[in-house]
Amino acid sequence: MTAEARLREQICLLAKSIFDRGLTGGSTGNISARTEDGGLLISPTGSSFGRLDPARLSRFDKAGQWIGGDAPTKEMPLHSAFYDTRSTAGAVVHLHSCHSVALSLIPDANEDDFLPPLTPYGIMKLGRVKLLPFFLPGDPAMAAAVRGLAGKRSAVMLANHGPVVAGKDVEAACNAIEELEDTARLAMMTRGLNPRGLTDAQVQSLVTKFDVEWDV
Ligand code: ZN
């Protein structure tokens, strides 16, 4: 099996796992990964994470030309915005995950640091998550907002919509976006209960010890 065939299988397997656990429903969510030749594989428009076909993923070449598979997701500009601004990005995942969206609706949500510091892995896998405003689907301003971050964040939350996370490969991006959703879920579960989060000193220790990207 070629490296690209393995990558196609991996994208579909991880997407199905995400779908099966209810982390994005219907035909929502999209996923992309860099290929060895500098091109890109991305889930097709209107496709469901539960039923992606490895052979029908949209294929782009290094120059950004669509060269095979079904037509790409409408949210492709969002993915490109990460690849173009983060040289370390090998994969990008976007979900419509329930608890992350719920947390983005809270009026006092922190725009610069969307996730409260509740668990070490939330910090280690995501760094600081930027909450972006609401955009109409397909609005070019959405990708422009990601580009405006100049590659300093690996994870953003689109208010009233869903998270977008870049990682070094598909597995890392999926693990990180699941951590984002889990942390948002914890935040919603403990909201109003005065939860004991991590202290600033504990957060700083994690950032230092695990060399976390921590845009301030
Ligand atoms: Zn979306």
Short mmCIF file of C-alpha atoms and ligand atoms in Angstrom, two decimals:
data_model
loop_
_atom_site.label_atom_id
_atom_site.label_comp_id
_atom_site.label_asym_id
_atom_site.label_seq_id
_atom_site.Cartn_x
_atom_site.Cartn_y
_atom_site.Cartn_z
CA MET A 1 0.00 0.00 0.00
CA THR A 2 1.39 3.44 -0.92
CA ALA A 3 1.82 6.23 1.65
CA GLU A 4 -1.05 8.09 0.03
CA ALA A 5 -3.35 5.06 0.14
CA ARG A 6 -2.56 4.69 3.85
CA LEU A 7 -3.25 8.38 4.43
CA ARG A 8 -6.60 8.14 2.62
CA GLU A 9 -7.57 5.16 4.81
CA GLN A 10 -6.47 6.94 7.98
CA ILE A 11 -8.49 10.09 7.19
CA CYS A 12 -11.65 8.03 6.65
CA LEU A 13 -11.10 5.82 9.72
CA LEU A 14 -10.55 8.77 12.07
CA ALA A 15 -13.49 10.70 10.57
CA LYS A 16 -15.77 7.68 11.09
CA SER A 17 -14.61 7.34 14.68
CA ILE A 18 -15.44 11.02 15.27
CA PHE A 19 -18.86 10.59 13.64
CA ASP A 20 -19.65 7.38 15.53
CA ARG A 21 -19.07 9.14 18.85
CA GLY A 22 -21.42 11.98 17.93
CA LEU A 23 -18.71 14.64 17.73
CA THR A 24 -20.08 15.98 14.44
CA GLY A 25 -23.38 14.98 12.88
CA GLY A 26 -25.07 14.71 9.48
CA SER A 27 -22.83 15.99 6.71
CA THR A 28 -21.02 18.48 8.96
CA GLY A 29 -17.30 18.62 9.59
CA ASN A 30 -14.38 18.49 7.19
CA ILE A 31 -10.87 17.10 7.32
CA SER A 32 -7.73 17.57 5.23
CA ALA A 33 -4.13 16.39 5.19
CA ARG A 34 -0.93 17.20 3.32
CA THR A 35 0.33 14.50 0.96
CA GLU A 36 4.01 13.58 0.57
CA ASP A 37 4.25 15.47 -2.72
CA GLY A 38 3.09 18.73 -1.12
CA GLY A 39 -0.50 18.35 -2.32
CA LEU A 40 -3.63 17.98 -0.26
CA LEU A 41 -6.44 15.51 0.40
CA ILE A 42 -9.73 16.95 1.71
CA SER A 43 -13.22 15.66 2.39
CA PRO A 44 -15.72 16.37 -0.40
CA THR A 45 -18.58 18.87 -0.19
CA GLY A 46 -21.75 17.44 1.33
CA SER A 47 -19.97 14.32 2.59
CA SER A 48 -20.60 12.73 5.99
CA PHE A 49 -17.75 11.85 8.37
CA GLY A 50 -19.50 8.52 8.88
CA ARG A 51 -19.24 7.52 5.22
CA LEU A 52 -16.12 9.01 3.65
CA ASP A 53 -14.76 6.98 0.74
CA PRO A 54 -10.94 6.88 0.51
CA ALA A 55 -11.10 6.83 -3.30
CA ARG A 56 -13.36 9.90 -3.54
CA LEU A 57 -11.49 12.36 -1.30
CA SER A 58 -10.74 15.61 -3.18
CA ARG A 59 -7.13 15.66 -4.30
CA PHE A 60 -5.16 18.85 -4.92
CA ASP A 61 -1.64 19.11 -6.29
CA LYS A 62 1.18 21.19 -4.86
CA ALA A 63 0.09 24.22 -6.88
CA GLY A 64 -3.43 24.06 -5.39
CA GLN A 65 -5.10 22.65 -8.52
CA TRP A 66 -7.97 20.20 -8.01
CA ILE A 67 -6.76 17.04 -9.79
CA GLY A 68 -9.05 14.26 -8.59
CA GLY A 69 -11.89 12.96 -6.47
CA ASP A 70 -15.17 14.72 -5.69
CA ALA A 71 -15.50 18.52 -5.39
CA PRO A 72 -13.99 19.78 -2.10
CA THR A 73 -15.81 21.06 0.97
CA LYS A 74 -17.03 24.66 0.83
CA GLU A 75 -14.91 25.26 3.91
CA MET A 76 -11.67 24.62 2.00
CA PRO A 77 -10.52 28.30 2.35
CA LEU A 78 -10.52 27.77 6.12
CA HIS A 79 -8.13 24.83 5.73
CA SER A 80 -5.89 26.72 3.28
CA ALA A 81 -5.67 29.60 5.75
CA PHE A 82 -4.00 27.27 8.26
CA TYR A 83 -1.63 25.60 5.76
CA ASP A 84 -0.57 28.95 4.33
CA THR A 85 0.21 30.48 7.73
CA ARG A 86 1.56 27.47 9.65
CA SER A 87 4.42 25.60 8.04
CA THR A 88 4.09 22.84 10.65
CA ALA A 89 0.47 22.06 9.69
CA GLY A 90 0.14 18.56 8.20
CA ALA A 91 -3.61 18.24 8.78
CA VAL A 92 -6.65 20.37 9.63
CA VAL A 93 -9.96 19.25 11.14
CA HIS A 94 -13.20 21.19 11.56
CA LEU A 95 -16.21 19.88 13.50
CA HIS A 96 -19.67 21.06 14.52
CA SER A 97 -19.17 19.64 18.01
CA CYS A 98 -21.94 20.37 20.50
CA HIS A 99 -20.16 21.42 23.70
CA SER A 100 -17.62 23.66 21.99
CA VAL A 101 -20.47 25.48 20.25
CA ALA A 102 -22.39 25.73 23.54
CA LEU A 103 -19.40 27.33 25.25
CA SER A 104 -19.05 29.85 22.39
CA LEU A 105 -22.59 31.10 23.08
CA ILE A 106 -21.85 32.20 26.64
CA PRO A 107 -21.83 36.03 26.71
CA ASP A 108 -18.67 36.31 28.79
CA ALA A 109 -16.64 33.81 26.71
CA ASN A 110 -12.98 34.83 26.64
CA GLU A 111 -12.13 35.73 23.03
CA ASP A 112 -8.40 35.42 23.46
CA ASP A 113 -8.37 32.29 25.59
CA PHE A 114 -11.57 30.43 24.78
CA LEU A 115 -10.93 27.30 26.88
CA PRO A 116 -10.62 27.69 30.64
CA PRO A 117 -7.49 25.97 32.05
CA LEU A 118 -9.12 22.85 33.49
CA THR A 119 -6.84 19.94 32.52
CA PRO A 120 -3.18 19.62 31.53
CA TYR A 121 -3.87 18.07 28.12
CA GLY A 122 -6.20 20.91 27.16
CA ILE A 123 -3.19 23.21 27.54
CA MET A 124 -0.60 20.83 26.06
CA LYS A 125 -2.48 19.87 22.91
CA LEU A 126 -4.05 23.22 22.04
CA GLY A 127 -2.16 26.12 23.56
CA ARG A 128 -4.44 29.15 23.69
CA VAL A 129 -7.58 28.85 21.59
CA LYS A 130 -8.80 31.98 19.83
CA LEU A 131 -12.56 32.59 19.73
CA LEU A 132 -13.45 34.18 16.38
CA PRO A 133 -16.79 35.94 15.82
CA PHE A 134 -19.74 34.50 13.91
CA PHE A 135 -19.44 34.47 10.12
CA LEU A 136 -22.01 33.43 7.54
CA PRO A 137 -21.02 30.06 6.02
CA GLY A 138 -18.83 30.67 2.99
CA ASP A 139 -17.97 34.25 4.02
CA PRO A 140 -14.36 34.86 2.88
CA ALA A 141 -13.90 36.90 6.07
CA MET A 142 -13.78 33.61 8.02
CA ALA A 143 -10.56 32.45 6.37
CA ALA A 144 -9.24 36.02 6.47
CA ALA A 145 -9.70 36.03 10.25
CA VAL A 146 -7.59 32.85 10.53
CA ARG A 147 -4.91 34.39 8.29
CA GLY A 148 -4.99 37.46 10.53
CA LEU A 149 -3.64 35.30 13.37
CA ALA A 150 -0.44 34.90 11.32
CA GLY A 151 0.00 31.25 12.27
CA LYS A 152 0.27 31.97 15.98
CA ARG A 153 -2.64 29.71 16.96
CA SER A 154 -3.13 26.03 16.09
CA ALA A 155 -6.77 26.09 17.20
CA VAL A 156 -9.65 28.50 16.71
CA MET A 157 -13.30 28.40 17.67
CA LEU A 158 -15.82 29.87 15.23
CA ALA A 159 -18.60 31.29 17.42
CA ASN A 160 -22.02 29.63 16.99
CA HIS A 161 -20.41 27.20 14.50
CA GLY A 162 -17.52 24.95 15.56
CA PRO A 163 -13.79 24.50 16.20
CA VAL A 164 -10.98 24.29 13.61
CA VAL A 165 -7.67 22.72 14.63
CA ALA A 166 -4.38 22.17 12.80
CA GLY A 167 -1.87 19.48 13.78
CA LYS A 168 1.37 18.00 12.50
CA ASP A 169 -0.58 15.04 11.10
CA VAL A 170 -4.15 13.71 10.95
CA GLU A 171 -3.92 11.85 14.22
CA ALA A 172 -2.51 14.85 16.10
CA ALA A 173 -5.17 17.20 14.66
CA CYS A 174 -7.98 14.78 15.57
CA ASN A 175 -6.61 14.20 19.08
CA ALA A 176 -6.33 17.95 19.64
CA ILE A 177 -9.84 18.79 18.45
CA GLU A 178 -11.24 16.01 20.66
CA GLU A 179 -9.36 17.54 23.60
CA LEU A 180 -10.94 20.90 22.73
CA GLU A 181 -14.43 19.40 22.74
CA ASP A 182 -13.77 17.48 25.99
CA THR A 183 -12.51 20.61 27.73
CA ALA A 184 -15.51 22.61 26.51
CA ARG A 185 -17.74 19.83 27.83
CA LEU A 186 -16.04 19.97 31.23
CA ALA A 187 -16.46 23.75 31.25
CA MET A 188 -20.18 23.42 30.52
CA MET A 189 -20.64 20.60 33.08
CA THR A 190 -19.03 22.60 35.87
CA ARG A 191 -20.39 26.01 34.89
CA GLY A 192 -21.83 27.76 37.94
CA LEU A 193 -20.20 25.25 40.31
CA ASN A 194 -17.14 27.43 40.92
CA PRO A 195 -14.73 24.75 39.57
CA ARG A 196 -11.08 24.74 40.67
CA GLY A 197 -9.18 25.28 37.43
CA LEU A 198 -5.41 25.15 37.07
CA THR A 199 -3.60 28.12 38.59
CA ASP A 200 -1.55 30.54 36.47
CA ALA A 201 1.60 28.97 37.95
CA GLN A 202 0.45 25.47 37.00
CA VAL A 203 -0.35 26.62 33.47
CA GLN A 204 3.06 28.25 33.16
CA SER A 205 4.77 25.07 34.39
CA LEU A 206 2.97 23.04 31.73
CA VAL A 207 3.87 25.53 29.01
CA THR A 208 7.54 25.41 30.00
CA LYS A 209 7.84 21.68 30.66
CA PHE A 210 6.04 20.58 27.50
CA ASP A 211 7.23 23.39 25.25
CA VAL A 212 3.67 24.48 24.45
CA GLU A 213 3.10 27.17 21.81
CA TRP A 214 1.64 29.90 23.99
CA ASP A 215 0.81 33.05 22.09
CA VAL A 216 0.40 35.97 24.51
ZN ZN B 1 -18.60 24.25 9.56
#
